[in-house]
Short mmCIF file of C-alpha atoms (C1' of nucleotides) in Angstrom, two decimals:
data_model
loop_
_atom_site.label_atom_id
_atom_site.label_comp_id
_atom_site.label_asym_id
_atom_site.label_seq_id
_atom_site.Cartn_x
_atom_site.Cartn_y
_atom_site.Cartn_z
CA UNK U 1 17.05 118.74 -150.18
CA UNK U 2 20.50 120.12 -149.95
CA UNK U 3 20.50 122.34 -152.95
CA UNK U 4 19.97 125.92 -152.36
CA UNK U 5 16.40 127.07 -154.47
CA UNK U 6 18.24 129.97 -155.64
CA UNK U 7 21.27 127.75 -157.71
CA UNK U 8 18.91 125.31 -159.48
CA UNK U 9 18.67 125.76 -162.70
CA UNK U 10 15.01 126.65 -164.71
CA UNK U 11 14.53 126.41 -168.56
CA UNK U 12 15.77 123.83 -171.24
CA UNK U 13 17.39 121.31 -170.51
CA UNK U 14 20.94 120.88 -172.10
CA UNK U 15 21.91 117.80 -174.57
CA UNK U 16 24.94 117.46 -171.19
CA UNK U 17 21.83 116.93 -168.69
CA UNK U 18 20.08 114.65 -170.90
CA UNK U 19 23.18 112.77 -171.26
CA UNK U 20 23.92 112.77 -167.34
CA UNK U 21 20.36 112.31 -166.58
CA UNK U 22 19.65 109.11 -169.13
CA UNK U 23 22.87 107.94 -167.61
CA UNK U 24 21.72 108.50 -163.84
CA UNK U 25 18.27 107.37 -164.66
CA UNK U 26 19.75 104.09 -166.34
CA UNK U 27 21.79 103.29 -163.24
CA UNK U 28 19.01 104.00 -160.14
CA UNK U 29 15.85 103.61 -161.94
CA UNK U 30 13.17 106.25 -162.73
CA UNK U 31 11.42 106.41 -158.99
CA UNK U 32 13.75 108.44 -156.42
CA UNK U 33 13.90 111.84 -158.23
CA UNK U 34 15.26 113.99 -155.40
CA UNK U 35 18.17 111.24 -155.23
CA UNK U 36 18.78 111.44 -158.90
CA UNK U 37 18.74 114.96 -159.07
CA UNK U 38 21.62 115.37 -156.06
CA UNK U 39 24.00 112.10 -157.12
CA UNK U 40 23.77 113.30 -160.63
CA UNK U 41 25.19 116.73 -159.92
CA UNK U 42 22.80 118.33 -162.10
CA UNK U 43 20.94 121.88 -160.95
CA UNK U 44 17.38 120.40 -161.01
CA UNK U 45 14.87 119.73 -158.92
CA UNK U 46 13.95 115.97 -158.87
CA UNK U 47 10.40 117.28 -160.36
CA UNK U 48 12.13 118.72 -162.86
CA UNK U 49 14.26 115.69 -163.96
CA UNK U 50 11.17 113.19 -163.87
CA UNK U 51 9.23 116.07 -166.03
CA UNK U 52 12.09 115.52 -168.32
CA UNK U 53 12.58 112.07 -168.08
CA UNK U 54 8.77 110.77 -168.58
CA UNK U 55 7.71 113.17 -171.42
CA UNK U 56 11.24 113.38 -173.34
CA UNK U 57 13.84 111.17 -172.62
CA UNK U 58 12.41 107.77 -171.43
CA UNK U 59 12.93 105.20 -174.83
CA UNK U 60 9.83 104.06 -174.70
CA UNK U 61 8.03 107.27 -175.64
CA UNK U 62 6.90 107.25 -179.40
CA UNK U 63 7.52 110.61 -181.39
CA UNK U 64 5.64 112.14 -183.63
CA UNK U 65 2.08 113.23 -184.35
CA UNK U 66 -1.39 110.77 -183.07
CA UNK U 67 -2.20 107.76 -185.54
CA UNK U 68 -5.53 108.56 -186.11
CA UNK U 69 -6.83 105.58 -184.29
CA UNK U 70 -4.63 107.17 -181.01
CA UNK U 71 -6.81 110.38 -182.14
CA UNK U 72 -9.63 108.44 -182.14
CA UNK U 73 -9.12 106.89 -178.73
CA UNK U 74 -8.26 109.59 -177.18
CA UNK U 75 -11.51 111.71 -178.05
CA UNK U 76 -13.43 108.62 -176.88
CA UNK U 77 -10.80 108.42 -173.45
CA UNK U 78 -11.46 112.11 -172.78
CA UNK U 79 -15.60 111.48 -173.39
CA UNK U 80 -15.10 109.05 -171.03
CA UNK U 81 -12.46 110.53 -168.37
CA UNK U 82 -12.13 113.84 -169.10
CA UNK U 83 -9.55 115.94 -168.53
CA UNK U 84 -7.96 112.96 -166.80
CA UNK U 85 -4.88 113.14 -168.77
CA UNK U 86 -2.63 110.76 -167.04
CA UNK U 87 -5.42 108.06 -167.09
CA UNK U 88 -6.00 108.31 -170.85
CA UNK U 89 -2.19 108.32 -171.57
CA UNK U 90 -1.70 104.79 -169.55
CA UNK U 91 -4.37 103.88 -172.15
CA UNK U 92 -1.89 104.53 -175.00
CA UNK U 93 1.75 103.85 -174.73
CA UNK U 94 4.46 105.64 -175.30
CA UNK U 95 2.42 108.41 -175.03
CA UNK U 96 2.51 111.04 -172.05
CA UNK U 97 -0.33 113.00 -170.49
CA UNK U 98 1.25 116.81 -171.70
CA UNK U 99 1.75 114.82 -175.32
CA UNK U 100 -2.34 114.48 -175.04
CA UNK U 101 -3.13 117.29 -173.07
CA UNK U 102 -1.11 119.43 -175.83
CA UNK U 103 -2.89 117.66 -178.31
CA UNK U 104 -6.04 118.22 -176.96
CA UNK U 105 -5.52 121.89 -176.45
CA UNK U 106 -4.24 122.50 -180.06
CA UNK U 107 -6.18 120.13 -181.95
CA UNK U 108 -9.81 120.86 -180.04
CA UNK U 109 -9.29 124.25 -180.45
CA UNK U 110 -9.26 123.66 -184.68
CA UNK U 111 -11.70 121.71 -183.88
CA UNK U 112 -14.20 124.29 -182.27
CA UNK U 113 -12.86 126.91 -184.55
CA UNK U 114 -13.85 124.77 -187.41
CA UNK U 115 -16.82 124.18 -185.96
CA UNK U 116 -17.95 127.69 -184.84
CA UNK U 117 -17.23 128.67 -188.49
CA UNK U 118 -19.04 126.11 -190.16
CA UNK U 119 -21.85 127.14 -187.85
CA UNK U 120 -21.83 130.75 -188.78
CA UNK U 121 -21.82 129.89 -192.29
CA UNK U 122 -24.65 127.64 -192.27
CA UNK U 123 -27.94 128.67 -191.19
CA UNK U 124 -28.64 125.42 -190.24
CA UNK U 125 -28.66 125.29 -186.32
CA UNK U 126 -28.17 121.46 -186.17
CA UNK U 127 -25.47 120.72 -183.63
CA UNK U 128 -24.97 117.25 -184.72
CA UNK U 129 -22.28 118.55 -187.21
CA UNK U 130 -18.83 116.37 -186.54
CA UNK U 131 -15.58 117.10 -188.05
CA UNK U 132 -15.38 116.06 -191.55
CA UNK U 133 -12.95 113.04 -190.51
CA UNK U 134 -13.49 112.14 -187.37
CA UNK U 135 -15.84 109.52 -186.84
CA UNK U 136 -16.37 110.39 -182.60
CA UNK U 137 -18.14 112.90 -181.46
CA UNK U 138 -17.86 113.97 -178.05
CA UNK U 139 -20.49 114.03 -175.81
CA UNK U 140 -19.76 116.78 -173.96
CA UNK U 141 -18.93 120.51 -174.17
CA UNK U 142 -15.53 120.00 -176.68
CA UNK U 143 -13.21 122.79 -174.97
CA UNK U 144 -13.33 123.64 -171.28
CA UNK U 145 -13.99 127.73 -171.84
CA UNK U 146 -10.74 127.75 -174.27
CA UNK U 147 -10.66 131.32 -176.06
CA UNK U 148 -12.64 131.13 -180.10
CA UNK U 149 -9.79 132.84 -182.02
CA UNK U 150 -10.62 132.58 -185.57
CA UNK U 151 -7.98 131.34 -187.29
CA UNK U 152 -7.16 129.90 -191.26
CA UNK U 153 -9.16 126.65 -192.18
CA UNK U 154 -7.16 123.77 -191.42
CA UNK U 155 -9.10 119.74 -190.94
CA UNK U 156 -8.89 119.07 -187.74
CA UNK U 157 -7.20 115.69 -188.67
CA UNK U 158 -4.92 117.44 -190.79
CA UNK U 159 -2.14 115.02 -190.50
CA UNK U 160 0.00 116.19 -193.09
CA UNK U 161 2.55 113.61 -192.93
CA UNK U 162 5.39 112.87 -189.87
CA UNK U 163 8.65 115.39 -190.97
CA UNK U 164 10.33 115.12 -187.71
CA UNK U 165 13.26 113.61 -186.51
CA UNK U 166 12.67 110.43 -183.92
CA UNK U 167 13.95 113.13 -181.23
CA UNK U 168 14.52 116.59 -182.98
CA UNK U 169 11.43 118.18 -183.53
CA UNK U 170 10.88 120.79 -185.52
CA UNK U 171 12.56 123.32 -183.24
CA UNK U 172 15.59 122.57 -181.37
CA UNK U 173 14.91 120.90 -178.11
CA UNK U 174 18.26 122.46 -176.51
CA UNK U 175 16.87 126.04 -177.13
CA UNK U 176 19.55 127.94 -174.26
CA UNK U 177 22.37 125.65 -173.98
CA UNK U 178 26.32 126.57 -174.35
CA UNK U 179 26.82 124.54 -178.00
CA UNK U 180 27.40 127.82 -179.56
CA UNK U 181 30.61 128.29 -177.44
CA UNK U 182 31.70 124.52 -177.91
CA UNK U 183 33.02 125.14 -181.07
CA UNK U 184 34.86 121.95 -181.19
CA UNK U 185 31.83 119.47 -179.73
CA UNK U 186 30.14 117.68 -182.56
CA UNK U 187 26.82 119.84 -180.39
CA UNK U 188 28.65 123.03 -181.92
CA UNK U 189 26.66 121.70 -185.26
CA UNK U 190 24.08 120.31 -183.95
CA UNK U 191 21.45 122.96 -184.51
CA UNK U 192 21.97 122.79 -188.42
CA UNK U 193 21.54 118.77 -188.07
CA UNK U 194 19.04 118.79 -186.13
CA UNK U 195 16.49 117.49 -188.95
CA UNK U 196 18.45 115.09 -189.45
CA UNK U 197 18.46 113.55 -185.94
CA UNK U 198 21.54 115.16 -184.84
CA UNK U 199 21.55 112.93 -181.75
CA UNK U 200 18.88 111.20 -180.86
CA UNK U 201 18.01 109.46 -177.64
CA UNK U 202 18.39 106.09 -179.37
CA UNK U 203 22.21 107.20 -180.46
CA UNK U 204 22.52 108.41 -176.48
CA UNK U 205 21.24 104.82 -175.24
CA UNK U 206 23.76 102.99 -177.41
CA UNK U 207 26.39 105.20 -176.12
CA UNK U 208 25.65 104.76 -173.03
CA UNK U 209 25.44 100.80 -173.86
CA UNK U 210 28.97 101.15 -175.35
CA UNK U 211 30.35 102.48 -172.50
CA UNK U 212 29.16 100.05 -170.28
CA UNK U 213 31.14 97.34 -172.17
CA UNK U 214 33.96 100.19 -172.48
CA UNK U 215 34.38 100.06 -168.45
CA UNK U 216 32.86 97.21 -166.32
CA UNK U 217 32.61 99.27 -163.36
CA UNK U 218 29.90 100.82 -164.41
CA UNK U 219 27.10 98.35 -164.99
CA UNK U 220 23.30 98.74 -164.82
CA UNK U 221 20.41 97.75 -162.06
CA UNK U 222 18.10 96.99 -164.41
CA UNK U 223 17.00 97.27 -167.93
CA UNK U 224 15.61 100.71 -168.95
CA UNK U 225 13.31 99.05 -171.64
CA UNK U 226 11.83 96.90 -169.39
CA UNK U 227 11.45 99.12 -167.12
CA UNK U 228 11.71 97.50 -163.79
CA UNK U 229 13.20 99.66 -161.12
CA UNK U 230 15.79 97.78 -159.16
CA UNK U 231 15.37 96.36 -156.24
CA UNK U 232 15.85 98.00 -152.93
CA UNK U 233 18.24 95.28 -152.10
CA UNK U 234 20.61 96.08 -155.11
CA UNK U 235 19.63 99.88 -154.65
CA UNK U 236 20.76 99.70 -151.23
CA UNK U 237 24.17 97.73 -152.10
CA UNK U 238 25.02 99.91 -154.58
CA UNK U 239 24.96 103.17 -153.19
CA UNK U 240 26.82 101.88 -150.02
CA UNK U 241 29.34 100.15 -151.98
CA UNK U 242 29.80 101.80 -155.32
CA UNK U 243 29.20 105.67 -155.00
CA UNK U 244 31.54 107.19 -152.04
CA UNK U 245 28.33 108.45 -150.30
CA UNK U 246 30.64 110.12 -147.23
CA UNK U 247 29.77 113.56 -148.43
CA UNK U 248 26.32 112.91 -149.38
CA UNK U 249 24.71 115.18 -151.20
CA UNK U 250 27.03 116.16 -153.42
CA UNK U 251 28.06 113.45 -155.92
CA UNK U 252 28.93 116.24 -158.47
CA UNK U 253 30.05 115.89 -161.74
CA UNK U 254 33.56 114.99 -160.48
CA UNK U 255 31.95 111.80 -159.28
CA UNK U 256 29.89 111.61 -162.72
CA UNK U 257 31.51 108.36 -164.09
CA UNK U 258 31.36 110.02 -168.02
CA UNK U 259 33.55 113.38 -168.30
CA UNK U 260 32.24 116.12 -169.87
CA UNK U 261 35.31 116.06 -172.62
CA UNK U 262 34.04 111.81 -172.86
CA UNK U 263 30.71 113.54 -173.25
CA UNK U 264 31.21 115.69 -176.17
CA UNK U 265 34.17 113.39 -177.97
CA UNK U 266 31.43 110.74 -178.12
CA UNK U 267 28.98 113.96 -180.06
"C1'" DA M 1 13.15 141.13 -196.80
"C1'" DA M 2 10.86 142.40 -192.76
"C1'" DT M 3 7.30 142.01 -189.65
"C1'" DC M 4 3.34 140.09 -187.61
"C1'" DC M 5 0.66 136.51 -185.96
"C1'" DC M 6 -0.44 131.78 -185.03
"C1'" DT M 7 0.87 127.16 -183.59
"C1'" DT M 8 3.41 123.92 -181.13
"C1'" DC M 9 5.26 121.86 -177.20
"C1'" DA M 10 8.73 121.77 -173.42
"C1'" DA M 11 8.84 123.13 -168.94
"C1'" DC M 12 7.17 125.36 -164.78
"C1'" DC M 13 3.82 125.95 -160.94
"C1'" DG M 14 0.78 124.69 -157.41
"C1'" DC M 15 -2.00 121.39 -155.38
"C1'" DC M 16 -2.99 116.91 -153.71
"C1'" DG M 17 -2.20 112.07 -152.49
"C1'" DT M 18 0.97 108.70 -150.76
"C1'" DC M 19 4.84 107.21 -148.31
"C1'" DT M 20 8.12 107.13 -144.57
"C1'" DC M 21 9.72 108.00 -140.14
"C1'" DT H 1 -0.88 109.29 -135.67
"C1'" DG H 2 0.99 113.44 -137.37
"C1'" DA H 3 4.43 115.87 -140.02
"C1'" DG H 4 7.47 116.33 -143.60
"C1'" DA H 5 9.22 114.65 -147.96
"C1'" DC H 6 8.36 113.18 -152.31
"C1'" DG H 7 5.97 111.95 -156.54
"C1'" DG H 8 2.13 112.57 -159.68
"C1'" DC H 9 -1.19 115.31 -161.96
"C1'" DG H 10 -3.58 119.09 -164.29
"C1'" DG H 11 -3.28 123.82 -165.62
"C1'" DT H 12 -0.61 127.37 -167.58
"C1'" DT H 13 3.15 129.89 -169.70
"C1'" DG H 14 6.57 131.34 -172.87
"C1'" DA H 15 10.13 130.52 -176.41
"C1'" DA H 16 10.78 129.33 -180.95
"C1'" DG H 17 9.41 127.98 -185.59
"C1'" DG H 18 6.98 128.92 -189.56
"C1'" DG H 19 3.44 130.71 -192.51
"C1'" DA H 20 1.01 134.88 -194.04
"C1'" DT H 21 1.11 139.50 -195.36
#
DNA sequence: AATCCCTTCAACCGCCGTCTC
DNA sequence: TGAGACGGCGGTTGAAGGGAT
Protein backbone atom coordinates (compact mmCIF):
# COMPACT_ATOMS: atom_id res chain seq x y z
CA UNK A 1 0.00 0.00 0.00
CA UNK A 2 1.32 3.41 -0.71
CA UNK A 3 -0.20 5.28 2.14
CA UNK A 4 1.99 5.99 4.99
CA UNK A 5 0.25 4.10 8.45
CA UNK A 6 0.89 7.18 10.24
CA UNK A 7 -1.57 9.66 7.75
CA UNK A 8 -4.60 7.31 7.66
CA UNK A 9 -7.20 8.39 9.31
CA UNK A 10 -8.99 6.29 12.57
CA UNK A 11 -12.49 7.10 14.02
CA UNK A 12 -15.90 8.11 12.36
CA UNK A 13 -16.28 8.29 9.31
CA UNK A 14 -17.39 11.72 7.78
CA UNK A 15 -20.89 12.23 5.79
CA UNK A 16 -17.73 13.53 2.77
CA UNK A 17 -16.25 9.80 2.99
CA UNK A 18 -19.49 8.19 2.87
CA UNK A 19 -20.31 10.26 -0.02
CA UNK A 20 -16.82 9.54 -1.82
CA UNK A 21 -16.86 6.05 -0.69
CA UNK A 22 -20.71 5.10 -1.92
CA UNK A 23 -19.54 6.89 -5.00
CA UNK A 24 -16.16 4.82 -5.37
CA UNK A 25 -17.87 1.71 -4.24
CA UNK A 26 -20.73 2.31 -6.94
CA UNK A 27 -18.16 2.68 -9.72
CA UNK A 28 -15.51 -0.50 -8.91
CA UNK A 29 -17.68 -2.73 -7.00
CA UNK A 30 -17.42 -3.75 -3.29
CA UNK A 31 -14.35 -6.49 -3.67
CA UNK A 32 -10.83 -4.61 -4.17
CA UNK A 33 -10.73 -2.55 -0.91
CA UNK A 34 -7.06 -1.54 -0.93
CA UNK A 35 -7.86 -0.16 -4.60
CA UNK A 36 -10.86 1.71 -3.41
CA UNK A 37 -9.30 3.08 -0.55
CA UNK A 38 -6.12 4.66 -2.76
CA UNK A 39 -8.31 5.82 -6.13
CA UNK A 40 -10.78 7.30 -3.79
CA UNK A 41 -8.32 9.58 -2.06
CA UNK A 42 -9.74 8.89 1.19
CA UNK A 43 -7.27 8.25 4.48
CA UNK A 44 -8.51 4.65 5.11
CA UNK A 45 -7.36 1.53 5.07
CA UNK A 46 -9.27 -0.71 2.55
CA UNK A 47 -10.39 -2.74 5.89
CA UNK A 48 -11.62 0.15 7.08
CA UNK A 49 -13.76 1.21 4.04
CA UNK A 50 -15.31 -2.44 3.57
CA UNK A 51 -16.03 -2.25 7.59
CA UNK A 52 -17.90 0.78 6.58
CA UNK A 53 -19.30 -0.20 3.54
CA UNK A 54 -20.87 -3.79 4.60
CA UNK A 55 -22.29 -2.80 8.05
CA UNK A 56 -23.38 0.96 7.16
CA UNK A 57 -23.49 2.11 3.87
CA UNK A 58 -24.31 -0.83 1.47
CA UNK A 59 -28.42 -0.18 0.43
CA UNK A 60 -29.28 -3.32 1.03
CA UNK A 61 -28.77 -3.32 4.79
CA UNK A 62 -32.17 -3.00 6.71
CA UNK A 63 -32.17 -0.50 9.78
CA UNK A 64 -33.62 -0.75 12.74
CA UNK A 65 -34.18 -3.14 15.63
CA UNK A 66 -34.72 -7.49 14.95
CA UNK A 67 -38.43 -8.49 13.89
CA UNK A 68 -38.97 -10.84 16.39
CA UNK A 69 -39.03 -13.72 14.02
CA UNK A 70 -35.12 -12.36 12.98
CA UNK A 71 -34.83 -12.62 17.00
CA UNK A 72 -36.15 -15.78 16.88
CA UNK A 73 -33.88 -17.11 14.15
CA UNK A 74 -31.12 -15.88 15.28
CA UNK A 75 -31.27 -17.55 18.88
CA UNK A 76 -32.02 -20.78 16.98
CA UNK A 77 -28.79 -19.78 14.25
CA UNK A 78 -26.51 -19.18 17.24
CA UNK A 79 -27.89 -22.76 19.03
CA UNK A 80 -26.97 -24.07 16.00
CA UNK A 81 -23.61 -22.15 14.88
CA UNK A 82 -22.58 -20.36 17.59
CA UNK A 83 -20.73 -17.54 17.75
CA UNK A 84 -20.47 -17.91 13.98
CA UNK A 85 -21.69 -14.53 13.31
CA UNK A 86 -21.04 -14.10 9.69
CA UNK A 87 -22.77 -17.51 8.97
CA UNK A 88 -25.97 -16.61 10.83
CA UNK A 89 -26.09 -13.08 9.21
CA UNK A 90 -25.98 -14.71 5.45
CA UNK A 91 -29.03 -16.45 7.02
CA UNK A 92 -30.85 -13.09 7.33
CA UNK A 93 -30.46 -10.33 4.89
CA UNK A 94 -29.74 -7.12 5.16
CA UNK A 95 -28.42 -7.91 8.26
CA UNK A 96 -24.56 -7.85 9.19
CA UNK A 97 -22.63 -10.08 11.57
CA UNK A 98 -21.62 -6.85 14.22
CA UNK A 99 -25.65 -5.94 13.73
CA UNK A 100 -26.11 -9.67 15.41
CA UNK A 101 -23.15 -9.96 17.28
CA UNK A 102 -24.22 -6.45 18.97
CA UNK A 103 -27.47 -7.80 19.37
CA UNK A 104 -26.44 -10.75 20.89
CA UNK A 105 -24.15 -9.08 23.32
CA UNK A 106 -26.80 -6.50 24.49
CA UNK A 107 -29.84 -8.42 24.28
CA UNK A 108 -28.32 -11.91 25.96
CA UNK A 109 -26.96 -10.04 28.52
CA UNK A 110 -30.90 -8.77 29.59
CA UNK A 111 -31.47 -11.89 28.98
CA UNK A 112 -29.16 -13.61 31.66
CA UNK A 113 -29.68 -10.67 33.89
CA UNK A 114 -33.32 -11.34 33.75
CA UNK A 115 -32.75 -14.62 34.23
CA UNK A 116 -30.22 -14.64 37.14
CA UNK A 117 -32.81 -12.39 38.89
CA UNK A 118 -35.72 -14.34 38.39
CA UNK A 119 -33.60 -17.15 39.75
CA UNK A 120 -32.65 -15.44 42.92
CA UNK A 121 -36.10 -14.54 43.52
CA UNK A 122 -37.55 -17.84 43.15
CA UNK A 123 -36.55 -20.64 45.21
CA UNK A 124 -37.40 -22.81 42.65
CA UNK A 125 -34.08 -24.23 41.11
CA UNK A 126 -35.75 -25.32 37.81
CA UNK A 127 -33.55 -24.17 34.95
CA UNK A 128 -36.11 -24.68 32.37
CA UNK A 129 -37.28 -21.01 32.97
CA UNK A 130 -37.31 -19.12 29.29
CA UNK A 131 -37.82 -15.54 28.81
CA UNK A 132 -41.33 -14.55 29.18
CA UNK A 133 -41.58 -13.98 25.21
CA UNK A 134 -39.37 -15.87 23.61
CA UNK A 135 -40.50 -19.06 22.53
CA UNK A 136 -36.48 -20.65 21.93
CA UNK A 137 -34.51 -21.60 24.36
CA UNK A 138 -31.01 -22.13 23.82
CA UNK A 139 -29.39 -25.14 24.35
CA UNK A 140 -26.36 -24.10 25.48
CA UNK A 141 -24.62 -21.90 28.07
CA UNK A 142 -26.59 -18.31 26.90
CA UNK A 143 -23.44 -15.85 27.32
CA UNK A 144 -19.87 -16.90 26.69
CA UNK A 145 -18.45 -15.72 30.44
CA UNK A 146 -20.11 -12.09 29.73
CA UNK A 147 -19.91 -10.03 33.16
CA UNK A 148 -23.75 -10.41 35.47
CA UNK A 149 -24.21 -6.65 36.11
CA UNK A 150 -27.51 -6.23 37.61
CA UNK A 151 -29.25 -3.85 35.95
CA UNK A 152 -33.27 -2.33 35.86
CA UNK A 153 -35.91 -4.96 34.64
CA UNK A 154 -36.39 -4.60 31.11
CA UNK A 155 -38.19 -7.97 28.72
CA UNK A 156 -35.72 -9.16 26.92
CA UNK A 157 -37.94 -8.67 23.76
CA UNK A 158 -38.62 -5.32 24.78
CA UNK A 159 -39.18 -3.96 21.39
CA UNK A 160 -40.57 -0.77 22.19
CA UNK A 161 -41.35 0.37 18.84
CA UNK A 162 -38.69 1.47 15.72
CA UNK A 163 -37.99 5.60 16.49
CA UNK A 164 -35.07 5.82 14.25
CA UNK A 165 -34.38 7.33 11.16
CA UNK A 166 -33.77 4.73 8.00
CA UNK A 167 -29.96 5.93 8.51
CA UNK A 168 -29.73 8.34 11.58
CA UNK A 169 -29.83 6.48 14.57
CA UNK A 170 -30.36 7.69 17.63
CA UNK A 171 -26.93 9.31 17.95
CA UNK A 172 -25.29 10.98 15.17
CA UNK A 173 -23.37 8.63 13.00
CA UNK A 174 -20.78 11.55 11.97
CA UNK A 175 -19.77 11.93 15.71
CA UNK A 176 -16.02 13.96 14.82
CA UNK A 177 -16.51 15.42 11.52
CA UNK A 178 -15.86 19.28 10.41
CA UNK A 179 -19.93 20.19 9.90
CA UNK A 180 -19.61 22.48 12.76
CA UNK A 181 -17.13 24.68 10.76
CA UNK A 182 -19.22 24.34 7.42
CA UNK A 183 -21.48 26.80 8.41
CA UNK A 184 -22.89 27.21 5.03
CA UNK A 185 -23.23 23.15 4.05
CA UNK A 186 -26.77 22.00 4.53
CA UNK A 187 -24.28 19.23 7.08
CA UNK A 188 -23.81 22.54 9.24
CA UNK A 189 -27.61 21.48 10.40
CA UNK A 190 -27.49 18.29 10.12
CA UNK A 191 -27.04 17.23 13.71
CA UNK A 192 -30.43 18.96 14.76
CA UNK A 193 -32.14 16.95 11.67
CA UNK A 194 -30.78 14.14 12.23
CA UNK A 195 -34.18 12.43 13.50
CA UNK A 196 -35.52 13.37 10.82
CA UNK A 197 -33.24 11.57 8.32
CA UNK A 198 -31.10 14.45 7.65
CA UNK A 199 -29.51 12.54 4.76
CA UNK A 200 -29.93 9.28 4.40
CA UNK A 201 -28.11 6.77 2.29
CA UNK A 202 -31.19 6.40 0.08
CA UNK A 203 -31.09 10.48 -0.55
CA UNK A 204 -27.02 9.83 -1.20
CA UNK A 205 -27.86 6.93 -3.85
CA UNK A 206 -30.30 9.15 -5.74
CA UNK A 207 -27.77 11.80 -5.79
CA UNK A 208 -25.40 9.93 -6.89
CA UNK A 209 -28.07 8.53 -9.60
CA UNK A 210 -28.72 12.20 -10.54
CA UNK A 211 -25.44 12.91 -11.22
CA UNK A 212 -24.85 10.19 -13.36
CA UNK A 213 -27.54 11.51 -15.78
CA UNK A 214 -26.05 15.13 -14.82
CA UNK A 215 -22.58 14.05 -16.61
CA UNK A 216 -22.33 10.92 -18.88
CA UNK A 217 -18.80 10.47 -18.22
CA UNK A 218 -19.31 9.10 -15.27
CA UNK A 219 -21.38 5.96 -15.61
CA UNK A 220 -21.54 2.79 -13.47
CA UNK A 221 -20.03 -1.02 -13.82
CA UNK A 222 -22.73 -2.48 -12.41
CA UNK A 223 -25.78 -2.10 -10.36
CA UNK A 224 -25.17 -1.62 -6.59
CA UNK A 225 -28.60 -3.31 -5.77
CA UNK A 226 -27.91 -6.17 -7.54
CA UNK A 227 -24.91 -6.44 -6.44
CA UNK A 228 -22.79 -7.98 -9.06
CA UNK A 229 -19.23 -6.80 -9.08
CA UNK A 230 -18.11 -5.98 -12.57
CA UNK A 231 -16.33 -7.88 -14.54
CA UNK A 232 -12.61 -7.99 -14.70
CA UNK A 233 -12.90 -7.26 -18.33
CA UNK A 234 -14.80 -3.89 -17.78
CA UNK A 235 -12.69 -3.43 -14.48
CA UNK A 236 -9.67 -3.72 -16.43
CA UNK A 237 -10.93 -1.25 -19.36
CA UNK A 238 -11.90 1.17 -17.15
CA UNK A 239 -9.13 1.88 -15.08
CA UNK A 240 -6.77 1.90 -18.17
CA UNK A 241 -8.96 4.07 -20.06
CA UNK A 242 -10.99 6.25 -17.78
CA UNK A 243 -8.91 7.10 -14.55
CA UNK A 244 -5.31 8.66 -15.60
CA UNK A 245 -3.62 5.79 -13.65
CA UNK A 246 0.15 7.35 -14.61
CA UNK A 247 0.67 8.33 -11.03
CA UNK A 248 -0.92 5.44 -9.48
CA UNK A 249 -1.60 5.56 -6.23
CA UNK A 250 -2.74 8.69 -5.80
CA UNK A 251 -6.08 9.41 -7.53
CA UNK A 252 -6.81 12.10 -4.83
CA UNK A 253 -9.66 14.05 -4.47
CA UNK A 254 -8.54 16.29 -7.38
CA UNK A 255 -9.27 13.27 -9.53
CA UNK A 256 -12.61 12.62 -7.39
CA UNK A 257 -15.15 13.25 -10.26
CA UNK A 258 -17.76 15.11 -7.44
CA UNK A 259 -16.09 18.37 -5.78
CA UNK A 260 -16.29 18.82 -2.40
CA UNK A 261 -18.28 22.38 -2.96
CA UNK A 262 -20.72 19.75 -5.59
CA UNK A 263 -20.66 17.70 -2.43
CA UNK A 264 -22.07 19.96 0.09
CA UNK A 265 -24.36 22.23 -2.53
CA UNK A 266 -26.13 18.93 -3.21
CA UNK A 267 -26.57 18.72 1.26
C1' DA B 1 -29.92 21.29 36.64
C1' DA B 2 -26.11 18.42 37.29
C1' DT B 3 -24.08 14.14 37.61
C1' DC B 4 -23.78 9.30 37.32
C1' DC B 5 -24.45 5.07 35.24
C1' DC B 6 -26.09 2.00 31.72
C1' DT B 7 -26.92 0.87 26.91
C1' DT B 8 -26.03 0.96 22.19
C1' DC B 9 -23.39 0.40 18.22
C1' DA B 10 -19.71 2.04 15.04
C1' DA B 11 -15.17 1.10 14.41
C1' DC B 12 -10.71 -0.91 15.47
C1' DC B 13 -7.54 -4.89 16.20
C1' DG B 14 -5.50 -9.19 15.42
C1' DC B 15 -5.73 -13.53 13.47
C1' DC B 16 -6.59 -16.67 9.82
C1' DG B 17 -7.78 -18.26 5.17
C1' DT B 18 -7.51 -17.42 0.31
C1' DC B 19 -5.60 -15.52 -3.68
C1' DT B 20 -1.97 -14.02 -6.74
C1' DC B 21 2.49 -13.85 -8.47
C1' DT C 1 5.58 -23.99 -3.83
C1' DG C 2 6.37 -20.22 -0.87
C1' DA C 3 5.72 -15.42 0.30
C1' DG C 4 3.24 -11.41 0.46
C1' DA C 5 -1.11 -9.04 -0.13
C1' DC C 6 -5.69 -8.84 0.73
C1' DG C 7 -10.26 -9.90 2.50
C1' DG C 8 -13.18 -11.87 6.04
C1' DC C 9 -14.26 -12.88 10.69
C1' DG C 10 -14.74 -12.69 15.71
C1' DG C 11 -13.56 -10.16 19.77
C1' DT C 12 -13.18 -5.85 21.94
C1' DT C 13 -13.29 -0.93 22.84
C1' DG C 14 -14.87 3.65 23.44
C1' DA C 15 -17.86 7.61 22.32
C1' DA C 16 -22.27 9.28 22.72
C1' DG C 17 -27.11 9.20 24.04
C1' DG C 18 -30.41 8.84 27.44
C1' DG C 19 -32.56 7.50 31.69
C1' DA C 20 -32.18 7.54 36.74
C1' DT C 21 -31.07 9.84 40.81
Amino acid sequence: MGQDEETMRKGPWTEHEDFQLVFHVHMFGDRRWDFIANVSGLKRTGKSCRLRWVNYLNPGLKRGKLAPHEERLVLELHSKFGNRWSKIARKLPGRTDNEIKNYWRTHMRKKAQEKKRVASRSPSPSLSHCSSSSSVCTSQPIIDSMPMIETKERSFYDTGGVKMAPVMKGKSNYKNDNRKTDTNSRASNCSSDIQEGCYSMDEIWKDIGSLEDDDDSIKPVFDPYTEIAPSLTTWDNYVSSSWMMSGQDELSMTTFPITSQQFSSRL
